[in-house]
């Protein structure tokens, strides 16, 4: 018999093998060992009884062995993987990788309780990026420093070995003082111990609105049919409590529950609430777990020992049998979209899984995505609204500060407006907490020469380097490829000694808050400050315990945290996203402002928000101030329809990369010409471009993109795949993104 097998090898699609008569026929979802070239690889059987005509006369290789007589991956998950691969135009090889359990053995499984870490020293930093004299390092040594220069706390030597850096190389570097070693304890589960302990168990009588929402959801669940509900609840309206009760109701019917959350470490409250309510019958999958623990849990779930799974995006593929309810919390969140192939959106795959399982799916958000809300408006989804905050807590009052007036009054370098400075001072005096948002990392966003206006740019990417740190610790770094360099004293273009910094990021805001309030306890939460595992949980815990007065951060602080003592939220520049040429710029801005303003006043105390902007009249800013989602939706839809953007049409974004700009552009022109020809009779499919991508060069490669728009997504995908199939040499240089969240 011939079978189709998917192997976890990125560029491979379905492969056809022969099952020798001497072996048992493996089930769909069972593991088999197959030859690939000279290697043996374990794959998953995707379908049986494949017709011999598919081979076009070639002979199929025999499989080497059959590992399972019962499915290892349940049949419904195999089907879901097939759907995902097809819809997103990805190979089954890379898709099945997302579905398989994490490997049981790797460097993070802690046989011993400590591991050896290697970190770069300051001297190592300079040696990695010599400004003038070439260094005497071997290529391997340079590579090691290159890798380590991107990770402040260093990497486990085992992880470095996996990237081809031997302990010999590291030892030599340490002898000359460029690298240091230390032993680090491997935490069993830092997340569980620190965060879960902070969150008290919930047990409230429901508000009237919560009860009404729960009743409607219970009725939907009782139908035993596929239903989709949008739970549209303002920030602080108590959505979690509704999730828990509907989960308990479905569990009481004997069916299982899957809850997706954007990022568990950032929004631990939901996971903690489920743990509190369901104890040992819940499995929580989070990134702080070792692969070994994840694997054990995967097996428990598969055996049916678990009733409720809480996890991030990839948990949509867990082998949980008989699902009756799927919850997608913060359904609008961009982290549901995977930014490498398969570029799936976990929320959308969740809807498909619910449909096939005849389950109820609840999409929860205070700021639903335009796609979801339009489905609710059109009646495809049930819309359930929570308009009030619990305990009748008022929404924070929002003051919009026009920074143009501030610059006129205080000079062009002001970062914190008078109102925001006064607001922070008042909180400090009263012992209350403040959250300050700026969605941009670093100290300064660019370095430029006052004489020739030249900037310090990344060698590999078409962006300017961002300055991190001050004084001796100051370095310029690329936020895309991690290239870093010393900030030069003189201009590399014209040699003039007038280098200046411009723009500012979270590090600068943190410094400004400290300068204005030297005794305040100020901390920063962004990707730079939480590189070390467990650092994020620690910072959030400290803030919750009141050991930090002012927390400055990127959108990480805007998520679903519940900090009762925060009474002030400041937004330093609400405009960070608005200037971008992306069709979701306004939606993102509205979401982040609404979410962050929603962090204020969640306890007994009334909250206030101060939003600084140079576009005080922009609708995203005005309407988030009033927390008026429906008005925002109406206004934004005008733009989306006029410009033909989702949810009005579907998009496919294709990027073709090349070693030179000309190569990338020539290939893109040829592909687009073929597409135009193929769609000449389909006026509904429109093609824009090719044009240089907004990020025209990335990691040394040039990028050209084109955008397809149509109401018929399937047609776009098919035409594009047909054209690309005639150019197999482009496969490795082409990225196709179906339903992209952003076209930047
Ligand atoms: P949302 O996710 O909608 O922003 P949460 O679920 O985080 O809101 O709830 C906000 C706060 O209100 C939490 O501290 C929660 O414990 C509390 N809460 C929820 N429901 C009730 C209720 N019925 N009575 C009192 N407090 C509640
Ligand atoms: Zn770069």
XYZ file of C-alpha atoms and ligand atoms in Angstrom:
772
model
C 0.000 0.000 0.000
C 1.131 3.556 -0.710
C 0.915 6.188 2.045
C 1.494 9.941 2.268
C 3.940 10.931 4.982
C 4.779 14.368 6.381
C 8.255 14.725 7.858
C 9.361 17.601 10.078
C 11.679 19.067 7.452
C 10.760 22.645 6.497
C 11.073 22.625 2.728
C 9.417 19.248 2.161
C 5.765 18.686 1.389
C 3.934 15.351 1.360
C 6.077 12.341 0.434
C 4.843 9.033 -0.894
C 6.145 5.703 0.450
C 5.357 2.036 0.079
C 4.346 -0.034 3.116
C 6.004 -3.435 2.595
C 3.646 -6.414 2.907
C 5.684 -7.659 5.871
C 4.708 -4.630 8.005
C 1.423 -3.699 9.637
C -0.393 -0.895 7.828
C 0.141 2.241 9.952
C -2.908 4.342 10.907
C -3.376 7.946 9.785
C -1.574 9.973 12.467
C 0.815 7.111 13.252
C 4.592 7.487 13.219
C 6.750 5.790 10.640
C 10.480 5.878 9.990
C 11.264 6.737 6.375
C 14.436 7.165 4.322
C 15.232 10.671 3.055
C 18.377 10.653 1.026
C 20.860 8.833 3.208
C 19.053 9.730 6.469
C 16.190 8.145 8.379
C 13.500 10.483 9.650
C 10.396 9.915 11.756
C 7.285 11.192 10.017
C 3.525 11.092 10.380
C 1.172 9.217 8.079
C -1.218 11.764 6.590
C -3.245 9.512 4.298
C -3.475 5.879 3.258
C -4.519 4.117 0.075
C -2.747 6.638 -2.117
C -3.319 5.952 -5.809
C -0.312 4.634 -7.724
C -1.066 7.087 -10.538
C 0.418 9.838 -8.352
C 3.854 8.378 -8.802
C 3.839 8.889 -12.569
C 5.551 5.573 -13.064
C 8.294 6.154 -10.490
C 8.840 3.570 -7.777
C 8.050 4.521 -4.167
C 10.703 3.789 -1.533
C 9.608 1.445 1.254
C 9.199 2.805 4.762
C 11.732 1.459 7.262
C 9.489 0.786 10.205
C 6.048 1.415 11.667
C 6.163 2.838 15.199
C 2.449 3.010 16.048
C -0.535 0.833 15.484
C -2.856 3.486 16.976
C -2.690 7.166 15.930
C 0.049 9.135 17.662
C -1.415 12.417 16.396
C -5.230 12.206 16.553
C -6.921 12.136 13.167
C -8.689 15.470 13.734
C -5.372 17.204 14.444
C -3.862 15.660 11.295
C -6.790 17.110 9.369
C -6.325 20.496 11.048
C -2.646 20.489 10.050
C -3.639 19.707 6.457
C -6.098 22.562 6.462
C -3.499 24.933 7.905
C -0.869 23.944 5.348
C -3.284 24.384 2.477
C -4.884 27.635 3.620
C -1.590 29.352 4.382
C 0.200 27.904 1.381
C 2.793 26.218 3.590
C 4.482 22.854 3.270
C 3.128 19.982 5.343
C 6.675 19.424 6.582
C 6.839 22.724 8.420
C 3.216 22.486 9.514
C 3.609 19.034 11.044
C 6.584 20.390 13.000
C 4.171 22.750 14.753
C 1.898 19.843 15.607
C 4.448 17.370 16.956
C 5.248 17.413 20.678
C 8.510 19.054 21.659
C 11.455 16.680 21.577
C 12.007 14.734 24.746
C 15.736 15.148 24.843
C 17.524 18.433 24.400
C 19.839 20.726 26.271
C 17.072 22.186 28.405
C 16.049 18.920 29.979
C 17.908 19.194 33.204
C 19.696 16.001 34.076
C 21.684 18.110 36.495
C 20.277 21.159 38.143
C 22.792 23.645 36.751
C 24.112 24.531 33.335
C 27.179 26.347 32.123
C 26.580 29.774 30.652
C 28.957 31.766 28.442
C 28.611 35.544 28.205
C 30.464 38.199 26.274
C 32.606 40.747 28.146
C 32.958 44.453 27.345
C 36.310 43.722 25.718
C 34.578 40.980 23.746
C 31.983 43.474 22.519
C 34.682 45.719 21.124
C 36.555 42.809 19.587
C 33.357 41.617 17.904
C 32.933 44.903 16.096
C 36.359 46.480 15.697
C 35.918 50.068 14.562
C 39.319 50.675 13.013
C 41.842 47.839 13.304
C 41.014 44.366 12.009
C 41.110 41.822 14.841
C 43.149 38.667 15.128
C 40.194 36.366 15.701
C 39.434 33.178 13.811
C 36.147 33.152 11.887
C 34.654 30.730 14.466
C 35.694 32.964 17.339
C 34.219 35.964 15.595
C 31.017 34.035 14.986
C 30.840 33.103 18.681
C 31.228 36.754 19.705
C 28.686 37.786 17.092
C 26.099 35.427 18.578
C 26.909 36.378 22.164
C 26.858 40.119 21.478
C 23.113 39.872 20.978
C 22.323 38.287 24.345
C 23.176 40.314 27.410
C 22.994 37.408 29.856
C 24.824 34.937 27.682
C 23.817 31.521 26.380
C 24.131 27.973 27.652
C 27.231 26.336 26.238
C 25.035 23.464 25.076
C 22.933 25.885 23.070
C 26.087 27.332 21.544
C 27.324 23.851 20.687
C 24.053 23.280 18.847
C 24.939 26.326 16.756
C 28.366 24.955 15.935
C 30.388 26.816 18.586
C 32.570 24.297 20.385
C 33.637 24.577 24.011
C 37.219 24.789 22.700
C 36.424 27.998 20.866
C 34.781 29.401 23.982
C 37.644 28.398 26.260
C 40.145 30.170 23.994
C 38.013 33.289 24.018
C 37.745 33.183 27.797
C 41.553 32.912 28.158
C 41.962 36.239 26.380
C 39.180 37.837 28.424
C 36.559 38.149 25.697
C 34.108 35.649 27.210
C 33.265 34.654 30.799
C 31.682 31.488 32.148
C 29.288 30.946 35.013
C 27.083 28.159 36.348
C 23.382 28.906 36.350
C 20.693 27.038 38.207
C 18.008 25.575 36.027
C 14.678 26.577 37.488
C 12.082 23.856 37.530
C 9.295 26.209 36.629
C 9.990 29.812 37.495
C 6.683 30.969 36.050
C 4.435 28.804 38.180
C 6.152 29.656 41.421
C 6.401 33.414 40.995
C 3.303 34.557 39.177
C 0.623 32.056 39.980
C 1.221 32.580 43.655
C 0.478 36.275 43.266
C -2.986 35.921 41.943
C -5.748 35.288 44.394
C -8.432 32.795 43.450
C -11.582 34.334 42.057
C -14.961 33.756 43.545
C -17.368 36.586 42.883
C -21.110 36.726 42.541
C -21.576 37.658 38.888
C -22.750 41.087 37.820
C -26.010 41.280 35.884
C -24.154 41.690 32.621
C -21.838 38.785 33.352
C -24.817 36.603 34.194
C -26.630 37.538 30.987
C -23.475 36.809 28.973
C -23.026 33.471 30.696
C -26.623 32.482 30.053
C -26.323 33.166 26.354
C -23.048 31.283 26.107
C -24.448 28.336 28.040
C -27.374 28.147 25.646
C -25.019 28.201 22.678
C -22.854 25.471 24.198
C -25.905 23.335 24.948
C -26.794 23.130 21.255
C -23.789 20.870 20.711
C -23.271 22.681 17.399
C -20.500 24.872 16.085
C -21.129 28.456 17.240
C -18.895 31.505 17.321
C -19.431 34.231 19.903
C -17.622 37.515 20.293
C -17.436 38.455 23.982
C -16.928 42.180 23.615
C -16.210 43.464 27.102
C -14.596 46.760 28.038
C -11.346 46.520 29.994
C -12.110 45.517 33.565
C -15.564 44.145 32.763
C -14.696 40.708 34.149
C -14.345 38.562 31.026
C -12.143 36.016 32.827
C -14.913 35.179 35.255
C -17.230 34.495 32.309
C -14.625 32.247 30.670
C -14.279 30.206 33.860
C -17.997 29.663 34.298
C -18.678 28.691 30.700
C -15.671 26.352 30.871
C -17.100 24.748 34.012
C -20.484 24.354 32.307
C -18.984 22.656 29.250
C -16.850 20.427 31.426
C -19.946 19.420 33.345
C -21.394 18.243 30.017
C -18.376 15.951 29.737
C -16.559 17.855 27.012
C -13.116 19.441 27.116
C -11.946 23.036 26.980
C -9.082 24.736 25.167
C -8.206 28.335 26.093
C -5.747 30.360 24.039
C -4.040 33.420 25.493
C -1.599 35.733 23.699
C 1.449 35.395 25.931
C 1.124 33.676 29.272
C 4.047 35.375 30.959
C 2.552 38.774 30.139
C -1.012 37.936 31.081
C -0.702 35.365 33.842
C -4.041 36.192 35.443
C -6.137 34.122 33.036
C -3.923 31.033 33.336
C -3.832 31.452 37.113
C -7.607 31.723 37.276
C -7.992 28.476 35.329
C -5.477 26.780 37.588
C -7.411 28.016 40.602
C -10.706 26.770 39.211
C -9.663 23.419 37.719
C -6.589 22.441 39.732
C -4.835 19.354 38.431
C -7.228 18.834 35.558
C -5.754 21.820 33.760
C -2.536 21.827 31.740
C -0.859 25.179 31.249
C 1.587 25.420 28.365
C 3.973 28.311 28.543
C 7.356 29.264 27.167
C 9.152 29.132 30.518
C 8.625 25.360 30.633
C 11.379 23.042 29.536
C 10.730 20.892 26.497
C 10.775 17.868 28.784
C 7.918 19.238 30.854
C 6.013 20.234 27.740
C 6.434 16.746 26.387
C 5.133 15.119 29.583
C 2.156 17.410 29.515
C 1.504 16.673 25.853
C 1.322 12.975 26.725
C -1.073 13.625 29.618
C -3.326 15.654 27.328
C -3.271 12.966 24.681
C -4.168 10.278 27.193
C -7.221 12.294 28.189
C -5.943 13.006 31.719
C -6.593 16.694 31.296
C -9.926 18.512 30.860
C -8.702 22.034 30.245
C -5.653 23.250 28.334
C -4.473 26.855 28.555
C -1.759 27.792 26.110
C -0.439 30.171 23.497
C -0.853 30.055 19.713
C 0.673 26.624 19.101
C -1.635 25.027 21.688
C -4.336 25.083 19.021
C -2.757 21.826 17.786
C -2.781 19.968 21.140
C -4.105 16.398 20.992
C -7.040 17.217 23.271
C -9.948 14.892 22.489
C -13.614 15.873 22.380
C -13.369 19.644 22.609
C -16.643 21.373 23.442
C -15.352 24.901 23.982
C -12.477 26.994 22.663
C -11.756 30.374 24.216
C -9.490 32.890 22.460
C -8.675 35.642 24.935
C -7.600 39.023 23.490
C -8.489 37.664 20.076
C -7.170 40.804 18.346
C -3.634 40.250 19.632
C -0.912 40.147 16.980
C 0.931 37.342 18.746
C -1.685 34.872 17.456
C -0.119 35.259 14.042
C 3.047 33.222 13.538
C 5.659 35.278 11.757
C 7.398 32.367 10.108
C 5.997 29.636 7.924
C 3.363 28.300 8.433
C 2.155 31.897 8.878
C -1.071 30.874 10.539
C -3.323 32.928 12.751
C -4.095 30.837 15.840
C -7.489 32.508 16.201
C -8.537 31.537 12.697
C -7.242 27.986 13.025
C -9.178 27.863 16.320
C -12.392 28.734 14.503
C -11.785 25.892 12.063
C -11.009 23.457 14.871
C -14.192 24.468 16.710
C -16.212 24.014 13.548
C -14.894 20.494 13.012
C -15.343 19.586 16.672
C -18.863 21.074 16.726
C -17.754 23.247 19.582
C -18.569 26.707 20.850
C -15.778 29.220 20.308
C -15.648 32.421 22.356
C -13.499 35.274 21.050
C -12.905 37.757 23.864
C -11.625 41.321 23.577
C -12.188 44.915 24.589
C -10.911 45.939 21.170
C -11.894 43.234 18.675
C -10.071 42.972 15.377
C -11.876 44.590 12.467
C -12.356 41.120 10.965
C -14.059 39.701 14.033
C -16.256 42.706 14.633
C -17.425 42.794 11.042
C -18.402 39.134 11.361
C -20.369 40.044 14.465
C -22.056 42.974 12.709
C -22.934 40.717 9.780
C -24.472 38.164 12.101
C -21.984 35.390 11.406
C -20.820 35.601 15.026
C -23.022 36.137 18.069
C -22.157 39.397 19.760
C -22.237 39.464 23.552
C -21.410 42.748 25.232
C -20.120 43.691 28.662
C -20.396 47.473 28.772
C -19.763 48.097 32.454
C -16.706 47.593 34.567
C -17.264 45.385 37.602
C -18.281 47.143 40.842
C -19.320 50.072 38.627
C -15.739 51.230 38.561
C -15.566 54.141 36.153
C -13.261 54.027 33.164
C -10.181 56.168 33.579
C -10.575 59.795 32.602
C -8.307 60.599 29.690
C -6.474 63.851 29.125
C -4.955 64.359 25.689
C -1.879 66.610 25.729
C -1.032 68.345 22.460
C 2.754 68.090 22.368
C 3.037 70.925 19.832
C 1.860 73.294 22.564
C 4.289 71.665 24.956
C 7.215 72.197 22.565
C 6.194 75.831 22.137
C 6.153 76.348 25.888
C 9.081 74.216 27.021
C 11.362 73.761 24.035
C 11.666 71.016 21.411
C 13.392 68.457 23.640
C 10.578 67.856 26.103
C 9.770 64.211 26.631
C 7.449 64.309 29.628
C 4.787 67.005 29.433
C 4.030 69.209 32.434
C 0.793 67.343 33.027
C 2.503 63.941 33.002
C 5.314 65.094 35.305
C 2.777 66.497 37.747
C 0.711 63.320 37.483
C 3.660 61.087 38.357
C 4.653 63.339 41.261
C 1.145 63.256 42.679
C 1.101 59.426 42.541
C 4.477 59.221 44.253
C 3.247 61.546 47.007
C 0.145 59.404 47.537
C 1.959 56.068 47.338
C 0.112 55.034 44.167
C 1.602 53.509 41.034
C 2.079 54.748 37.470
C 2.526 52.947 34.160
C 4.275 54.858 31.382
C 4.013 53.532 27.839
C 6.278 54.254 24.903
C 6.177 51.687 22.170
C 9.808 52.084 21.134
C 12.854 50.523 22.745
C 16.295 51.955 23.347
C 17.707 55.284 24.439
C 17.865 57.224 21.156
C 16.410 56.087 17.846
C 19.181 57.405 15.618
C 22.641 58.949 15.522
C 23.282 61.598 12.888
C 26.012 64.034 11.877
C 25.223 67.712 12.240
C 27.568 68.590 9.378
C 26.573 66.149 6.607
C 23.326 64.741 8.095
C 24.712 61.234 7.603
C 23.339 58.535 9.931
C 24.792 55.392 11.452
C 22.994 52.578 9.678
C 22.974 48.816 9.957
C 25.403 47.010 7.673
C 22.834 44.344 6.878
C 19.476 46.130 6.975
C 18.074 49.386 5.608
C 17.465 50.946 9.035
C 19.409 53.239 11.318
C 20.911 51.774 14.459
C 19.216 52.411 17.799
C 21.306 53.671 20.700
C 21.132 51.617 23.905
C 22.660 52.647 27.211
C 24.521 55.748 28.254
C 28.143 56.639 28.972
C 30.523 53.694 28.780
C 27.706 51.228 28.178
C 26.499 53.093 25.092
C 26.152 51.000 21.924
C 24.220 51.256 18.678
C 22.204 48.203 17.723
C 20.014 46.976 14.876
C 16.564 45.903 16.060
C 16.197 43.479 13.166
C 19.474 41.532 12.977
C 21.158 42.463 16.278
C 24.236 43.893 14.580
C 25.854 46.270 17.040
C 28.613 48.863 16.934
C 30.267 51.451 19.121
C 28.804 54.935 18.678
C 31.589 56.811 16.881
C 32.865 60.205 18.049
C 33.331 61.414 14.500
C 31.130 61.001 11.470
C 32.109 57.965 9.384
C 31.010 59.843 6.235
C 32.562 63.323 6.590
C 34.790 62.909 9.677
C 33.209 65.913 11.416
C 33.117 65.621 15.230
C 29.451 66.593 15.553
C 27.568 63.375 16.146
C 24.161 63.856 17.736
C 21.454 61.530 18.950
C 17.858 62.015 17.953
C 14.567 60.406 18.851
C 14.024 58.580 22.102
C 12.896 55.218 23.420
C 11.939 53.573 26.717
C 15.452 53.798 28.193
C 15.414 57.559 27.784
C 11.940 57.843 29.339
C 13.109 55.777 32.301
C 16.076 58.143 32.707
C 13.801 61.206 32.458
C 11.428 59.903 35.117
C 14.378 59.222 37.413
C 15.908 62.635 36.828
C 12.623 64.304 37.713
C 12.068 62.004 40.731
C 15.465 60.826 42.014
C 14.085 58.862 44.949
C 11.351 57.067 43.012
C 11.632 53.334 42.354
C 11.541 53.219 38.557
C 11.767 50.093 36.411
C 11.521 49.280 32.746
C 9.705 46.433 31.034
C 10.647 45.835 27.407
C 12.314 43.143 25.376
C 15.752 44.346 26.438
C 15.053 44.268 30.157
C 13.511 40.774 30.158
C 15.961 38.809 28.049
C 16.837 36.576 30.983
C 14.295 33.834 31.587
C 12.137 34.632 34.558
C 13.072 38.333 34.499
C 9.666 39.341 33.241
C 7.814 37.376 35.904
C 10.076 38.910 38.540
C 9.476 42.473 37.376
C 5.718 41.993 37.210
C 5.706 40.441 40.679
C 7.691 43.301 42.144
C 5.328 45.787 40.574
C 2.319 43.917 41.906
C 3.829 43.857 45.401
C 4.264 47.631 45.256
C 8.076 47.531 45.197
C 8.146 49.634 42.041
C 6.493 53.068 41.832
C 6.761 53.790 38.142
C 6.940 51.150 35.436
C 8.060 52.347 32.005
C 7.570 49.967 29.110
C 6.593 49.076 25.570
C 3.250 47.566 24.566
C 4.197 44.677 26.870
C 2.735 46.724 29.729
C -0.462 47.424 27.808
C -1.669 43.819 27.835
C -4.182 42.294 30.196
C -2.459 42.959 33.489
C -4.573 43.677 36.504
C -2.694 46.017 38.851
C -5.152 47.464 41.377
C -2.802 50.182 42.640
C -2.140 51.758 39.249
C -4.017 55.045 39.116
C -2.043 56.780 36.374
C -1.273 55.618 32.878
C 0.911 57.886 30.771
C 1.390 57.456 27.039
C 4.548 59.318 26.055
C 3.992 59.284 22.323
C 0.703 57.928 21.103
C 1.916 58.544 17.559
C 4.577 55.839 17.319
C 2.468 53.659 15.053
C 0.381 56.300 13.324
C 3.094 57.555 11.009
C 3.582 54.105 9.528
C 2.366 53.278 6.068
C 0.513 50.211 7.252
C -3.194 49.678 6.747
C -3.591 48.636 10.381
C -1.801 51.675 11.838
C -4.989 53.240 13.207
C -6.418 49.946 14.434
C -3.205 49.154 16.308
C -3.067 52.619 17.830
C -6.676 52.457 18.918
C -6.144 49.008 20.450
C -2.986 49.815 22.336
C -4.345 53.105 23.695
C -7.641 51.562 24.753
C -5.868 48.625 26.371
C -3.296 50.682 28.218
C -5.819 53.250 29.406
C -7.811 50.256 30.643
C -4.947 49.400 33.011
C -5.711 52.447 35.156
C -8.203 52.465 37.985
C -8.880 48.735 38.228
C -8.872 48.795 42.023
C -10.749 50.910 44.528
C -9.054 54.069 43.315
C -10.127 56.131 40.355
C -7.814 56.031 37.354
C -6.470 58.743 35.111
C -4.669 58.584 31.791
C -2.521 61.215 30.114
C -1.927 60.719 26.411
C 0.754 62.807 24.664
C 0.446 63.268 20.923
C 1.145 65.613 18.044
C -2.098 64.519 16.349
C -4.651 65.247 19.087
C -7.516 65.200 16.574
C -6.766 61.837 14.997
C -9.824 59.581 15.278
C -7.815 56.692 16.735
C -6.780 58.964 19.592
C -10.093 60.737 20.112
C -12.171 57.551 20.046
C -9.850 55.529 22.266
C -10.089 58.392 24.714
C -13.849 57.869 24.817
C -13.335 54.071 24.667
C -15.904 54.148 21.863
C -15.214 50.999 19.909
C -18.311 51.023 17.666
C -17.560 54.581 16.519
C -13.987 53.606 15.785
C -15.143 50.600 13.797
C -17.507 52.708 11.666
C -14.848 55.290 10.954
C -12.133 52.755 10.202
C -14.415 50.748 7.904
C -14.814 53.824 5.681
C -11.069 53.810 5.160
C -10.847 50.039 4.673
C -13.603 49.963 2.052
C -12.373 53.019 0.193
C -8.834 51.657 0.036
C -9.907 48.018 -0.410
C -8.292 46.557 2.669
C -9.454 43.794 5.040
C -12.047 42.984 6.190
C -13.448 44.382 2.951
C -11.146 42.157 0.851
C -8.511 39.511 1.576
C -4.821 40.168 1.162
C -1.834 38.099 0.144
C 1.570 39.691 0.636
C 4.505 38.193 -1.231
C 8.117 39.171 -0.610
C 10.886 38.064 -2.967
C 14.428 38.370 -1.677
C 17.646 38.597 -3.635
C 21.366 39.042 -3.199
C 21.010 42.257 -5.191
C 18.125 44.632 -5.605
C 18.081 44.004 -9.338
C 17.824 40.250 -8.880
C 14.906 40.568 -6.448
C 13.119 43.126 -8.622
C 13.595 41.212 -11.880
C 12.195 38.054 -10.345
C 9.270 39.901 -8.803
C 8.461 41.632 -12.101
C 8.453 38.274 -13.884
C 6.161 36.705 -11.265
C 3.795 39.672 -11.275
C 3.645 39.701 -15.082
C 2.675 36.035 -15.062
C 0.076 36.716 -12.359
C -1.436 39.617 -14.293
C -1.668 37.409 -17.331
C -3.273 34.590 -15.360
C -5.815 36.885 -13.722
C -6.623 38.992 -16.784
C -10.123 37.535 -16.828
C -10.590 37.840 -13.059
C -10.992 41.581 -12.503
C -11.682 40.959 -8.823
C -8.037 40.051 -8.237
C -5.901 43.178 -8.081
C -2.128 43.199 -7.895
C -0.161 46.128 -6.493
C 3.534 46.307 -7.177
C 6.145 44.982 -7.267
C 7.849 47.681 -5.257
C 10.788 47.758 -2.867
C 9.532 46.515 0.515
C 9.333 49.209 3.218
C 12.199 47.351 4.866
C 14.124 47.210 1.602
C 17.136 45.354 2.937
C 17.107 42.868 5.788
C 19.963 40.724 7.075
C 21.956 41.405 3.946
C 19.194 40.534 1.487
C 17.235 42.926 -0.716
C 13.457 42.659 -0.563
C 10.814 43.436 -3.153
C 7.129 42.874 -2.492
C 3.776 42.802 -4.199
C 0.294 42.708 -2.745
C -2.751 40.857 -4.045
C -6.267 41.944 -3.105
C -9.470 40.066 -3.779
C -12.679 38.918 -2.166
C -11.731 35.442 -3.378
C -8.814 34.327 -1.237
C -8.770 30.829 -2.661
C -8.430 32.096 -6.209
C -5.497 34.333 -5.230
C -3.703 31.505 -3.512
C -4.214 29.088 -6.389
C -3.039 31.496 -9.058
C -0.009 32.479 -7.017
C 0.927 28.876 -6.295
C 0.541 27.929 -9.938
C 2.834 30.750 -11.030
C 5.413 30.062 -8.310
C 5.406 26.372 -9.238
C 6.893 27.344 -12.593
C 9.797 29.037 -10.773
C 10.985 26.419 -8.238
C 14.340 28.168 -7.908
C 12.510 31.061 -6.180
C 11.063 28.846 -3.450
C 13.781 29.579 -0.913
C 13.718 33.307 -1.628
C 9.972 33.834 -1.530
C 7.707 34.445 1.439
C 3.960 34.268 0.958
C 1.801 35.678 3.732
C -1.921 34.917 3.518
C -4.047 37.319 5.628
C -0.987 39.347 6.687
C -1.397 41.407 9.849
C 0.904 44.021 8.425
C 2.366 44.748 4.999
C 5.504 46.412 6.324
P -11.200 42.019 31.786
O -10.443 40.807 31.345
O -12.580 42.069 31.217
O -10.426 43.290 31.601
P -10.939 40.851 34.384
O -11.530 39.543 34.052
O -9.467 40.959 34.503
O -11.450 41.927 33.332
O -11.627 41.408 35.701
C -11.245 42.633 36.257
C -11.244 42.535 37.771
O -12.587 42.422 38.262
C -10.501 41.351 38.314
O -9.761 41.767 39.425
C -11.595 40.389 38.726
O -11.178 39.575 39.795
C -12.705 41.316 39.155
N -14.051 40.767 38.977
C -14.506 40.036 37.933
N -15.820 39.749 38.097
C -16.211 40.301 39.264
C -17.459 40.367 39.990
N -18.558 39.778 39.507
N -17.476 41.037 41.165
C -16.358 41.632 41.626
N -15.164 41.617 41.009
C -15.077 40.965 39.842
Zn 20.407 44.849 10.863
